[in-house]
PDB file of C-alpha atoms and ligand atoms in Angstrom:
ATOM      1  CA  MET A  25     -32.954 -22.485  64.376  1.00 47.00           C
ATOM      2  CA  ALA A  26     -31.187 -20.479  61.672  1.00 49.00           C
ATOM      3  CA  ALA A  27     -31.720 -21.488  58.120  1.00 51.00           C
ATOM      4  CA  THR A  28     -28.612 -21.807  56.003  1.00 56.00           C
ATOM      5  CA  GLN A  29     -28.679 -21.125  52.312  1.00 61.00           C
ATOM      6  CA  GLU A  30     -26.389 -22.907  49.973  1.00 67.00           C
ATOM      7  CA  SER A  31     -25.528 -21.179  46.749  1.00 72.00           C
ATOM      8  CA  SER A  32     -25.898 -23.457  43.811  1.00 76.00           C
ATOM      9  CA  PRO A  33     -23.888 -22.916  40.609  1.00 76.00           C
ATOM     10  CA  PRO A  34     -25.799 -20.997  37.938  1.00 76.00           C
ATOM     11  CA  SER A  35     -27.714 -23.104  35.535  1.00 83.00           C
ATOM     12  CA  PRO A  36     -26.321 -23.473  31.987  1.00 84.00           C
ATOM     13  CA  LYS A  37     -29.135 -21.252  30.719  1.00 87.00           C
ATOM     14  CA  ARG A  38     -28.251 -18.525  33.232  1.00 87.00           C
ATOM     15  CA  ARG A  39     -24.506 -18.876  32.443  1.00 87.00           C
ATOM     16  CA  PHE A  40     -25.208 -18.423  28.745  1.00 90.00           C
ATOM     17  CA  PHE A  41     -27.323 -15.375  29.492  1.00 90.00           C
ATOM     18  CA  LEU A  42     -24.531 -13.844  31.606  1.00 88.00           C
ATOM     19  CA  PHE A  43     -21.993 -14.556  28.874  1.00 88.00           C
ATOM     20  CA  CYS A  44     -24.162 -12.862  26.230  1.00 87.00           C
ATOM     21  CA  ALA A  45     -24.803  -9.880  28.510  1.00 89.00           C
ATOM     22  CA  GLY A  46     -21.037  -9.507  29.108  1.00 86.00           C
ATOM     23  CA  VAL A  47     -20.197  -9.638  25.416  1.00 84.00           C
ATOM     24  CA  THR A  48     -22.944  -7.154  24.640  1.00 87.00           C
ATOM     25  CA  ALA A  49     -21.655  -4.758  27.289  1.00 86.00           C
ATOM     26  CA  LEU A  50     -17.979  -5.068  26.265  1.00 84.00           C
ATOM     27  CA  TYR A  51     -18.431  -4.969  22.488  1.00 83.00           C
ATOM     28  CA  PRO A  52     -18.755  -1.164  22.176  1.00 82.00           C
ATOM     29  CA  ILE A  53     -15.678  -0.645  24.390  1.00 82.00           C
ATOM     30  CA  ILE A  54     -13.570  -3.134  22.418  1.00 77.00           C
ATOM     31  CA  ARG A  55     -14.807  -1.600  19.181  1.00 77.00           C
ATOM     32  CA  PHE A  56     -13.956   1.917  20.411  1.00 79.00           C
ATOM     33  CA  LEU A  57     -10.446   0.973  21.514  1.00 81.00           C
ATOM     34  CA  GLY A  58      -9.669  -0.852  18.284  1.00 77.00           C
ATOM     35  CA  PHE A  59     -11.104   1.772  15.970  1.00 73.00           C
ATOM     36  CA  ASN A  60      -8.577   3.924  14.125  1.00 75.00           C
ATOM     37  CA  VAL A  61      -9.784   7.106  12.558  1.00 76.00           C
ATOM     38  CA  PRO A  62      -8.009   7.520   9.214  1.00 81.00           C
ATOM     39  CA  ARG A  63      -5.762  10.563   9.159  1.00 83.00           C
ATOM     40  CA  LYS A  64      -7.024  13.422   7.050  1.00 87.00           C
ATOM     41  CA  PRO A  65      -4.606  13.960   4.141  1.00 88.00           C
ATOM     42  CA  LYS A  66      -2.613  17.185   4.136  1.00 90.00           C
ATOM     43  CA  ILE A  67      -2.577  18.979   0.768  1.00 90.00           C
ATOM     44  CA  ILE A  68       0.364  21.270   0.036  1.00 88.00           C
ATOM     45  CA  GLN A  69       0.566  23.458  -3.041  1.00 88.00           C
ATOM     46  CA  ILE A  70       3.902  24.650  -4.397  1.00 87.00           C
ATOM     47  CA  THR A  71       3.379  27.462  -6.886  1.00 87.00           C
ATOM     48  CA  THR A  72       7.002  27.955  -7.931  1.00 84.00           C
ATOM     49  CA  PRO A  73       8.088  25.622 -10.754  1.00 82.00           C
ATOM     50  CA  LEU A  74      11.341  23.746 -10.240  1.00 82.00           C
ATOM     51  CA  ALA A  75      14.061  23.562 -12.858  1.00 81.00           C
ATOM     52  CA  ALA A  76      14.758  20.095 -14.273  1.00 81.00           C
ATOM     53  CA  GLY A  77      16.869  18.315 -11.669  1.00 83.00           C
ATOM     54  CA  GLY A  78      15.780  20.800  -9.019  1.00 86.00           C
ATOM     55  CA  PHE A  79      14.413  20.192  -5.579  1.00 89.00           C
ATOM     56  CA  HIS A  80      12.413  21.995  -2.911  1.00 89.00           C
ATOM     57  CA  THR A  81      12.714  21.279   0.798  1.00 90.00           C
ATOM     58  CA  GLY A  82       9.561  21.659   2.865  1.00 89.00           C
ATOM     59  CA  SER A  83       9.143  21.011   6.560  1.00 90.00           C
ATOM     60  CA  ASP A  84       7.653  17.510   5.985  1.00 91.00           C
ATOM     61  CA  PHE A  85       8.914  16.589   2.519  1.00 92.00           C
ATOM     62  CA  ILE A  86      11.559  17.029  -0.148  1.00 93.00           C
ATOM     63  CA  LEU A  87      10.139  17.580  -3.634  1.00 91.00           C
ATOM     64  CA  PHE A  88      12.197  16.518  -6.650  1.00 91.00           C
ATOM     65  CA  ASP A  89      11.582  17.149 -10.344  1.00 89.00           C
ATOM     66  CA  ASN A  90      13.778  15.594 -13.018  1.00 87.00           C
ATOM     67  CA  GLY A  91      11.862  17.239 -15.854  1.00 83.00           C
ATOM     68  CA  ALA A  92       9.863  14.141 -16.775  1.00 84.00           C
ATOM     69  CA  LYS A  93       8.594  13.216 -13.338  1.00 88.00           C
ATOM     70  CA  ALA A  94       8.098  14.843  -9.938  1.00 88.00           C
ATOM     71  CA  TRP A  95       8.117  13.005  -6.624  1.00 92.00           C
ATOM     72  CA  ALA A  96       8.188  13.880  -2.954  1.00 93.00           C
ATOM     73  CA  ILE A  97       9.903  12.035  -0.127  1.00 94.00           C
ATOM     74  CA  SER A  98       9.107  12.216   3.563  1.00 94.00           C
ATOM     75  CA  ARG A  99      11.702  13.994   5.713  1.00 94.00           C
ATOM     76  CA  ARG A 100      10.961  11.749   8.695  1.00 94.00           C
ATOM     77  CA  CYS A 101      13.709   9.157   9.099  1.00 94.00           C
ATOM     78  CA  THR A 102      12.405   5.594   9.303  1.00 94.00           C
ATOM     79  CA  HIS A 103      14.930   4.729  12.027  1.00 92.00           C
ATOM     80  CA  LEU A 104      13.904   6.944  14.945  1.00 91.00           C
ATOM     81  CA  GLY A 105      12.127   9.834  13.281  1.00 91.00           C
ATOM     82  CA  CYS A 106      14.738  12.585  12.945  1.00 92.00           C
ATOM     83  CA  THR A 107      14.379  15.081  10.107  1.00 93.00           C
ATOM     84  CA  VAL A 108      16.530  14.126   7.117  1.00 95.00           C
ATOM     85  CA  ASN A 109      18.344  16.567   4.821  1.00 93.00           C
ATOM     86  CA  TYR A 110      19.159  16.448   1.118  1.00 93.00           C
ATOM     87  CA  HIS A 111      22.792  16.920   0.076  1.00 92.00           C
ATOM     88  CA  GLU A 112      22.605  18.163  -3.494  1.00 88.00           C
ATOM     89  CA  LYS A 113      26.317  17.703  -4.186  1.00 89.00           C
ATOM     90  CA  ASP A 114      26.242  13.957  -3.369  1.00 89.00           C
ATOM     91  CA  LYS A 115      22.594  13.520  -4.441  1.00 90.00           C
ATOM     92  CA  ILE A 116      21.924  11.742  -1.163  1.00 93.00           C
ATOM     93  CA  ILE A 117      19.450  12.189   1.685  1.00 94.00           C
ATOM     94  CA  GLU A 118      21.142  11.876   5.065  1.00 94.00           C
ATOM     95  CA  CYS A 119      19.830  11.697   8.601  1.00 94.00           C
ATOM     96  CA  PRO A 120      21.840  13.882  11.016  1.00 94.00           C
ATOM     97  CA  CYS A 121      21.085  11.659  14.036  1.00 93.00           C
ATOM     98  CA  HIS A 122      22.686   8.313  13.110  1.00 93.00           C
ATOM     99  CA  GLN A 123      23.810   8.968   9.539  1.00 93.00           C
ATOM    100  CA  SER A 124      21.365   6.738   7.692  1.00 94.00           C
ATOM    101  CA  ARG A 125      21.602   7.501   3.999  1.00 95.00           C
ATOM    102  CA  PHE A 126      18.935   7.287   1.320  1.00 95.00           C
ATOM    103  CA  THR A 127      18.820   7.852  -2.440  1.00 93.00           C
ATOM    104  CA  ASP A 128      16.790  10.780  -3.741  1.00 91.00           C
ATOM    105  CA  THR A 129      13.943   8.308  -4.324  1.00 92.00           C
ATOM    106  CA  GLY A 130      14.017   7.337  -0.652  1.00 91.00           C
ATOM    107  CA  HIS A 131      15.709   3.913  -0.849  1.00 94.00           C
ATOM    108  CA  VAL A 132      18.014   2.989   2.038  1.00 94.00           C
ATOM    109  CA  VAL A 133      21.686   3.007   1.076  1.00 93.00           C
ATOM    110  CA  HIS A 134      23.203   2.842   4.543  1.00 89.00           C
ATOM    111  CA  GLY A 135      21.643   1.984   7.938  1.00 81.00           C
ATOM    112  CA  PRO A 136      20.769   1.887  10.726  1.00 92.00           C
ATOM    113  CA  ALA A 137      17.437   2.670   9.043  1.00 91.00           C
ATOM    114  CA  LYS A 138      16.022  -0.501   7.470  1.00 94.00           C
ATOM    115  CA  ARG A 139      12.947   0.883   5.717  1.00 94.00           C
ATOM    116  CA  ASP A 140      12.826   3.276   2.768  1.00 93.00           C
ATOM    117  CA  LEU A 141      11.526   6.809   3.220  1.00 94.00           C
ATOM    118  CA  PRO A 142       7.844   7.021   2.264  1.00 94.00           C
ATOM    119  CA  GLN A 143       6.962   8.711  -1.006  1.00 93.00           C
ATOM    120  CA  TYR A 144       4.052  11.124  -1.286  1.00 93.00           C
ATOM    121  CA  LYS A 145       1.704  11.578  -4.219  1.00 91.00           C
ATOM    122  CA  VAL A 146       2.665  14.565  -6.372  1.00 91.00           C
ATOM    123  CA  GLU A 147       0.518  16.126  -9.057  1.00 90.00           C
ATOM    124  CA  LYS A 148       2.343  18.382 -11.491  1.00 87.00           C
ATOM    125  CA  LEU A 149       0.145  21.315 -12.555  1.00 87.00           C
ATOM    126  CA  ASP A 150       0.014  22.838 -16.047  1.00 85.00           C
ATOM    127  CA  ASP A 151       1.302  26.183 -14.737  1.00 84.00           C
ATOM    128  CA  GLY A 152       4.419  24.475 -13.350  1.00 81.00           C
ATOM    129  CA  GLY A 153       3.283  24.202  -9.746  1.00 86.00           C
ATOM    130  CA  TYR A 154       2.813  21.048  -7.701  1.00 89.00           C
ATOM    131  CA  ILE A 155       0.196  19.604  -5.393  1.00 89.00           C
ATOM    132  CA  ILE A 156       1.587  17.218  -2.785  1.00 90.00           C
ATOM    133  CA  THR A 157      -0.709  14.947  -0.800  1.00 90.00           C
ATOM    134  CA  ILE A 158       0.831  13.963   2.510  1.00 86.00           C
TER     135      ILE A 158
HETATM  136  S1  FES B 116      16.973   8.605  13.405  1.00 97.25           S
HETATM  137 FE1  FES B 116      17.727   8.648  11.411  1.00 97.25          FE
HETATM  138  S2  FES B 116      19.326   7.241  11.464  1.00 97.25           S
HETATM  139 FE2  FES B 116      18.598   7.186  13.454  1.00 97.25          FE
END
């Protein structure tokens, strides 16, 4: 005669143990997937002083100096990421892809972009140069 074994449901104590073991095993994976390493800031030094009202176009930024204050604007369009250009004559930043327009401080004037261009921290040096932190 063959003996049959019935499997009984795990006891509440055993279920709790299995739950804790599962959480313990998954925690490092969940933590790893959700962990964002902060981006290392990029420091750019401009040694040439700008005239009051002047600007300098870099690959990632446009630097402006009105004599009293210097600021830098990202060249990455907030719509779909094209590289924007500064039109000195109109004092406007325009995206060549879908013609979003921004002021020289990065504020949206005309869509489709809805968000302003990010500004970067600029430190004006005593010798007339600039340090931009991107
Ligand atoms: S990517 Fe600049 S307006 Fe569309």
